Short mmCIF file of C-alpha atoms in Angstrom, two decimals:
data_model
loop_
_atom_site.label_atom_id
_atom_site.label_comp_id
_atom_site.label_asym_id
_atom_site.label_seq_id
_atom_site.Cartn_x
_atom_site.Cartn_y
_atom_site.Cartn_z
CA MET A 557 -141.08 18.61 -58.36
CA ASN A 558 -138.07 16.65 -57.26
CA THR A 559 -139.92 14.50 -54.56
CA PRO A 560 -139.05 10.82 -55.31
CA SER A 561 -142.16 8.62 -56.33
CA LEU A 562 -141.81 5.52 -54.11
CA ARG A 563 -144.59 3.00 -53.61
CA PRO A 564 -145.51 2.48 -49.83
CA ASP A 565 -144.00 -0.54 -48.35
CA ALA A 566 -146.39 -2.89 -46.43
CA ASP A 567 -143.76 -4.10 -44.06
CA PRO A 568 -144.66 -3.27 -41.48
CA VAL A 569 -148.39 -2.86 -41.79
CA LEU A 570 -149.69 0.39 -40.56
CA ARG A 571 -153.13 1.80 -39.59
CA TYR A 572 -154.02 5.00 -41.28
CA LEU A 573 -157.00 7.36 -40.57
CA PHE A 574 -157.92 10.03 -42.97
CA VAL A 575 -160.40 12.55 -41.71
CA HIS A 576 -162.62 14.37 -44.05
CA ALA A 577 -165.79 16.65 -43.93
CA HIS A 578 -168.16 15.16 -46.51
CA PRO A 579 -168.59 12.13 -48.62
CA ASP A 580 -166.47 12.55 -51.87
CA ASP A 581 -163.75 14.65 -50.15
CA GLU A 582 -161.85 11.54 -49.27
CA THR A 583 -161.70 10.49 -53.11
CA LEU A 584 -161.02 13.87 -54.51
CA ALA A 585 -158.37 15.00 -52.10
CA THR A 586 -156.64 11.71 -51.12
CA GLY A 587 -157.92 8.98 -53.42
CA VAL A 588 -154.64 8.08 -54.81
CA ALA A 589 -153.15 7.57 -51.39
CA LEU A 590 -156.20 5.38 -50.26
CA ALA A 591 -156.12 3.19 -53.16
CA THR A 592 -152.17 2.83 -53.03
CA LEU A 593 -151.90 2.31 -49.37
CA ALA A 594 -154.78 -0.19 -49.24
CA ARG A 595 -153.44 -2.14 -52.26
CA ALA A 596 -150.07 -2.30 -50.54
CA GLY A 597 -151.55 -4.04 -47.62
CA HIS A 598 -151.99 -1.30 -44.99
CA GLU A 599 -155.00 -0.90 -43.02
CA VAL A 600 -156.77 2.35 -44.15
CA HIS A 601 -159.72 4.12 -42.49
CA VAL A 602 -161.86 7.12 -43.50
CA LEU A 603 -163.68 9.05 -40.90
CA THR A 604 -166.40 11.50 -42.45
CA CYS A 605 -167.67 14.12 -40.15
CA THR A 606 -170.90 14.98 -42.03
CA LEU A 607 -173.13 13.48 -44.62
CA GLY A 608 -172.82 16.38 -47.15
CA GLU A 609 -176.46 17.33 -46.80
CA GLU A 610 -175.99 20.79 -48.43
CA GLY A 611 -174.13 19.58 -51.44
CA GLU A 612 -175.46 20.65 -54.98
CA VAL A 613 -176.94 17.71 -56.98
CA ILE A 614 -175.70 17.15 -60.50
CA PRO A 615 -177.92 14.55 -62.00
CA PRO A 616 -181.32 16.08 -62.70
CA GLU A 617 -183.22 12.88 -61.83
CA LEU A 618 -181.67 13.21 -58.23
CA ALA A 619 -182.57 16.83 -57.69
CA HIS A 620 -185.16 16.00 -55.31
CA LEU A 621 -182.82 14.88 -52.89
CA ALA A 622 -181.36 18.42 -52.27
CA ALA A 623 -181.69 20.27 -49.07
CA ASP A 624 -184.21 22.73 -50.55
CA ALA A 625 -186.41 19.88 -51.78
CA ASP A 626 -186.77 16.45 -49.97
CA ASP A 627 -183.56 17.08 -47.84
CA THR A 628 -182.47 13.43 -48.42
CA LEU A 629 -179.38 13.84 -50.04
CA GLY A 630 -177.14 13.01 -46.78
CA PRO A 631 -178.33 9.27 -46.68
CA TYR A 632 -178.03 8.92 -50.24
CA ARG A 633 -174.41 10.35 -50.14
CA ARG A 634 -173.75 7.86 -47.26
CA GLY A 635 -174.52 5.05 -49.74
CA GLU A 636 -172.22 6.61 -52.26
CA LEU A 637 -169.39 6.84 -49.58
CA ARG A 638 -169.88 3.03 -48.85
CA ALA A 639 -169.83 2.18 -52.59
CA ALA A 640 -166.71 4.16 -53.28
CA MET A 641 -164.70 2.72 -50.45
CA SER A 642 -165.74 -0.58 -51.56
CA HIS A 643 -163.55 -0.02 -54.72
CA LEU A 644 -160.48 0.89 -52.59
CA GLY A 645 -160.64 -1.62 -50.03
CA VAL A 646 -161.01 1.27 -47.22
CA ARG A 647 -163.01 0.94 -44.06
CA GLU A 648 -165.37 3.83 -43.73
CA HIS A 649 -166.85 5.51 -40.71
CA VAL A 650 -169.07 8.68 -40.01
CA LEU A 651 -168.70 10.65 -36.85
CA GLY A 652 -171.75 9.94 -34.58
CA GLU A 653 -173.18 7.29 -36.81
CA ASP A 654 -175.56 4.67 -35.19
CA PRO A 655 -173.21 1.61 -35.05
CA ALA A 656 -176.02 -0.81 -35.30
CA THR A 657 -177.70 0.62 -38.49
CA HIS A 658 -174.79 2.40 -39.90
CA THR A 659 -177.02 5.39 -40.56
CA GLY A 660 -177.25 8.92 -39.42
CA SER A 661 -174.56 11.30 -38.19
CA ALA A 662 -173.90 13.60 -35.21
CA TYR A 663 -173.46 16.64 -37.45
CA ARG A 664 -174.85 18.19 -40.45
CA ASP A 665 -172.93 19.70 -43.49
CA SER A 666 -172.54 23.46 -42.76
CA GLY A 667 -172.73 24.60 -46.51
CA MET A 668 -170.53 27.14 -48.21
CA ALA A 669 -169.18 30.22 -46.50
CA ASP A 670 -171.70 32.93 -45.60
CA THR A 671 -174.71 30.73 -46.47
CA PRO A 672 -177.71 30.25 -43.98
CA ALA A 673 -176.69 26.54 -43.37
CA ASN A 674 -173.69 27.89 -41.42
CA ALA A 675 -176.04 28.93 -38.60
CA ASP A 676 -177.93 25.50 -38.29
CA PRO A 677 -177.23 24.51 -34.77
CA ARG A 678 -176.85 20.95 -36.09
CA SER A 679 -173.97 21.98 -38.38
CA TRP A 680 -170.45 21.01 -38.04
CA VAL A 681 -169.33 24.71 -37.79
CA ALA A 682 -171.87 25.50 -35.12
CA ALA A 683 -171.15 22.40 -33.01
CA ASP A 684 -169.58 22.79 -29.54
CA GLU A 685 -165.79 22.79 -30.00
CA ALA A 686 -164.88 20.77 -27.01
CA GLU A 687 -167.54 18.14 -27.74
CA ALA A 688 -166.50 17.81 -31.37
CA VAL A 689 -162.97 17.54 -30.57
CA ALA A 690 -163.75 15.02 -27.86
CA ALA A 691 -165.68 12.91 -30.37
CA LEU A 692 -162.81 12.90 -32.85
CA ARG A 693 -160.29 12.20 -29.98
CA GLU A 694 -162.33 9.16 -28.86
CA HIS A 695 -162.50 7.79 -32.37
CA MET A 696 -158.68 8.10 -32.56
CA SER A 697 -158.25 6.58 -29.12
CA ASP A 698 -160.38 3.52 -30.02
CA LEU A 699 -158.82 3.09 -33.45
CA ALA A 700 -155.28 3.84 -32.54
CA PRO A 701 -154.03 4.90 -35.91
CA ASP A 702 -150.22 5.33 -36.77
CA VAL A 703 -150.93 8.03 -39.30
CA VAL A 704 -153.72 10.73 -39.23
CA VAL A 705 -154.27 12.68 -42.66
CA THR A 706 -156.68 15.55 -42.99
CA TYR A 707 -156.79 19.17 -44.82
CA ASP A 708 -154.35 21.95 -44.07
CA GLU A 709 -155.51 25.13 -42.37
CA HIS A 710 -157.10 26.31 -45.36
CA GLY A 711 -159.14 23.32 -45.93
CA GLY A 712 -158.16 23.05 -49.60
CA TYR A 713 -160.38 25.92 -50.68
CA LEU A 714 -161.75 27.65 -47.40
CA HIS A 715 -164.87 25.55 -47.24
CA PRO A 716 -166.02 26.02 -43.58
CA ASP A 717 -166.32 22.38 -42.98
CA HIS A 718 -162.97 21.64 -44.18
CA VAL A 719 -161.22 24.44 -42.23
CA THR A 720 -163.15 23.26 -39.01
CA THR A 721 -162.19 19.57 -39.77
CA HIS A 722 -158.45 20.54 -39.76
CA ARG A 723 -158.63 22.58 -36.64
CA ARG A 724 -160.54 19.86 -34.69
CA THR A 725 -158.54 17.05 -36.05
CA ARG A 726 -155.36 18.79 -35.06
CA ALA A 727 -156.79 19.62 -31.55
CA ALA A 728 -157.87 16.02 -31.23
CA VAL A 729 -154.42 14.58 -31.87
CA ALA A 730 -152.74 17.09 -29.66
CA ALA A 731 -155.18 16.11 -26.77
CA LEU A 732 -154.00 12.38 -26.68
CA PRO A 733 -151.24 11.28 -24.56
CA ALA A 734 -147.93 11.75 -26.08
CA GLN A 735 -147.24 8.08 -26.33
CA GLN A 736 -150.40 7.48 -28.10
CA ARG A 737 -150.24 10.40 -30.71
CA PRO A 738 -150.26 9.30 -34.31
CA ARG A 739 -148.22 11.40 -36.87
CA LEU A 740 -150.39 14.02 -38.41
CA TYR A 741 -150.30 14.94 -42.18
CA VAL A 742 -152.00 17.52 -44.01
CA VAL A 743 -153.12 17.44 -47.67
CA LEU A 744 -151.23 20.09 -50.14
CA SER A 745 -151.18 20.89 -53.72
CA ALA A 746 -147.89 21.92 -55.51
CA GLN A 747 -148.20 25.01 -57.76
CA ASP A 748 -146.01 23.60 -60.40
CA GLU A 749 -148.18 20.59 -60.75
CA ALA A 750 -151.38 22.75 -60.66
CA ALA A 751 -150.04 24.77 -63.47
CA ALA A 752 -149.02 21.87 -65.63
CA ASP A 753 -152.46 20.40 -65.04
CA ARG A 754 -154.12 23.70 -66.32
CA ALA A 755 -151.75 23.75 -69.32
CA TRP A 756 -152.76 20.16 -70.06
CA LEU A 757 -156.53 20.46 -70.02
CA PRO A 758 -157.27 22.49 -73.14
CA ASP A 759 -155.83 19.76 -75.24
CA VAL A 760 -157.89 16.88 -73.78
CA VAL A 761 -161.23 18.30 -72.66
CA ASP A 762 -163.98 17.64 -74.83
CA ALA A 763 -165.85 20.80 -75.84
CA ALA A 764 -169.15 18.84 -76.08
CA HIS A 765 -169.31 18.57 -72.38
CA GLY A 766 -169.46 22.50 -71.91
CA LEU A 767 -166.99 22.75 -69.23
CA THR A 768 -165.05 25.92 -68.20
CA LEU A 769 -161.37 25.98 -68.40
CA LEU A 770 -159.42 28.20 -65.90
CA ALA A 771 -156.90 30.55 -67.43
CA ALA A 772 -153.26 29.97 -66.52
CA GLY A 773 -153.21 33.41 -64.51
CA GLU A 774 -156.22 32.78 -62.40
CA ALA A 775 -155.71 32.52 -58.79
CA TYR A 776 -155.27 29.02 -57.22
CA PRO A 777 -156.86 27.86 -53.97
CA PRO A 778 -155.00 28.70 -50.91
CA SER A 779 -153.97 25.02 -50.31
CA VAL A 780 -151.96 25.20 -53.64
CA VAL A 781 -148.54 26.12 -52.28
CA ASP A 782 -144.86 26.35 -53.08
CA PRO A 783 -143.50 22.99 -53.96
CA ALA A 784 -140.91 23.30 -51.44
CA LEU A 785 -143.37 22.93 -48.61
CA VAL A 786 -144.55 19.52 -49.96
CA THR A 787 -142.37 16.93 -48.23
CA HIS A 788 -144.36 13.75 -48.81
CA GLU A 789 -146.24 12.16 -51.81
CA ILE A 790 -147.78 9.07 -52.87
CA VAL A 791 -147.89 8.11 -56.54
CA GLY A 792 -150.37 5.80 -58.02
CA ASP A 793 -149.75 3.12 -60.57
CA PRO A 794 -152.40 2.43 -63.22
CA ALA A 795 -154.24 -0.10 -61.01
CA ASP A 796 -154.49 2.46 -58.05
CA LEU A 797 -155.66 5.23 -60.36
CA ALA A 798 -158.33 2.88 -61.90
CA ALA A 799 -159.55 2.01 -58.38
CA ARG A 800 -159.68 5.72 -57.52
CA ASP A 801 -161.51 6.41 -60.67
CA ALA A 802 -164.11 3.82 -59.91
CA ALA A 803 -164.58 5.20 -56.38
CA LEU A 804 -165.09 8.61 -57.60
CA ARG A 805 -167.68 7.75 -60.13
CA GLU A 806 -169.71 6.39 -57.17
CA HIS A 807 -170.09 10.02 -55.87
CA ARG A 808 -172.18 10.91 -58.97
CA THR A 809 -174.28 13.42 -57.07
CA GLN A 810 -171.19 15.55 -56.80
CA VAL A 811 -168.82 14.67 -59.25
CA SER A 812 -168.81 14.04 -63.17
CA VAL A 813 -165.82 11.80 -64.29
CA TYR A 814 -165.06 12.03 -67.93
CA ASP A 815 -162.86 9.75 -69.94
CA GLY A 816 -159.57 11.12 -70.65
CA GLY A 817 -158.55 11.83 -67.05
CA TYR A 818 -160.62 14.96 -65.97
CA TYR A 819 -163.63 15.56 -64.02
CA ALA A 820 -166.02 18.43 -62.91
CA LEU A 821 -168.02 19.32 -59.95
CA SER A 822 -171.41 21.09 -60.08
CA ASN A 823 -169.59 24.36 -61.23
CA ASP A 824 -168.57 22.79 -64.38
CA ILE A 825 -164.97 23.71 -64.07
CA ALA A 826 -162.69 20.97 -65.73
CA ALA A 827 -160.08 19.67 -63.36
CA ARG A 828 -157.40 16.96 -64.04
CA LEU A 829 -157.62 13.85 -62.10
CA ALA A 830 -154.60 13.47 -59.65
CA ARG A 831 -151.79 11.09 -60.30
CA ALA A 832 -150.32 11.68 -56.90
CA ASP A 833 -151.38 12.94 -53.59
CA ARG A 834 -149.03 15.30 -51.66
CA PHE A 835 -148.68 16.00 -47.92
CA ALA A 836 -146.59 17.75 -45.27
CA ALA A 837 -146.24 16.55 -41.53
CA LEU A 838 -147.89 18.98 -39.21
CA ASP A 839 -147.01 19.59 -35.48
CA PRO A 840 -150.23 19.15 -33.79
CA ASP A 841 -149.49 21.47 -31.01
CA THR A 842 -148.33 24.56 -32.83
CA GLY A 843 -149.93 23.90 -36.18
CA ALA A 844 -146.61 24.36 -38.12
CA LEU A 845 -145.65 22.43 -41.11
CA LEU A 846 -142.55 20.35 -40.55
CA PRO A 847 -139.73 20.38 -42.88
CA ALA A 848 -138.75 17.17 -44.40
CA PRO A 849 -135.78 16.23 -42.01
CA MET A 850 -137.93 16.65 -38.87
CA ALA A 851 -140.95 14.86 -40.48
CA ALA A 852 -138.65 11.80 -41.11
CA GLU A 853 -137.78 11.43 -37.47
CA GLY A 854 -139.34 9.02 -34.83
CA ALA A 855 -142.76 7.42 -35.42
CA ALA A 856 -144.64 6.22 -38.34
CA THR A 857 -143.84 8.55 -41.20
CA LEU A 858 -145.44 8.86 -44.78
CA CYS A 859 -142.38 10.08 -46.58
CA GLU A 860 -141.90 10.30 -50.43
CA GLY A 861 -144.55 7.68 -50.86
CA ARG A 862 -143.37 5.25 -48.22
CA ILE A 863 -142.95 4.62 -44.49
CA VAL A 864 -139.71 5.54 -43.05
CA GLY A 865 -138.40 6.04 -39.48
CA LEU A 866 -140.77 3.68 -37.85
CA PRO A 867 -139.65 2.10 -34.55
CA ALA A 868 -139.67 -1.68 -34.43
CA GLU A 869 -142.49 -1.76 -32.22
CA GLY A 870 -144.73 0.38 -34.40
CA GLY A 871 -146.27 -2.12 -36.84
CA ARG A 872 -149.32 -4.01 -36.33
#
């Protein structure tokens, strides 16, 4: 990739809102950006739409938490999220959480595509669309972020909750008055970097862990795109990456982090830990990705790892 790698400038200080579906998504998909922006002095928030109740549990001693056992994984993952964000200096919120006790949520994890959990009336995908969008819009209106970040239209890998989070976040931004709209960005991965990561893994993954290595020719998730579509990136320095790694280790029900720079989910497929997070600006009205020149105009902009084009009155 030819995108310059520049650390974000904290003058002026900006308010960021990252909207994710489940605890751990924020660190897996945007952990480098969260760490880098917070350490640079910006005000960074994560809003999580569900507690991830349907996730598979990796540690055997915690198997009783699963949805098909005690069904207490959600509150446990809420604690993991809180601990993870403490490493990053990020303020965390859960949609519909009790503000007094910081427990509960308005919506439940919908599970993977075509599973019975999709039909649960409490699930994020089954929720009333207008009510869910209104809840997100209200949160944005109260917080007044300069920048909102979420998944692209494919949700990374087509998880129903991720796709739904993209759609509703975009609708919530579009529903705000024009003068109150934050800039909207979506998370992307560049295919050249994804290919380089696959080529790197066989030389570093310890065979004793029993992890699967994907072959170079195997298909990529749909959010792995032509590098030309990636217009913004934040590259972490060693301190940022160390903070991200510490945060990810807190999500131990869902993620195994290994020395050497890689991790695996419950599917035991090895993946390289990101050194940078990449984005493109999105038009909330049309859903179209904005090319770099358009993305750099006007309000607060996450461009090439720093903020550009910010009007004088935009800082906090």
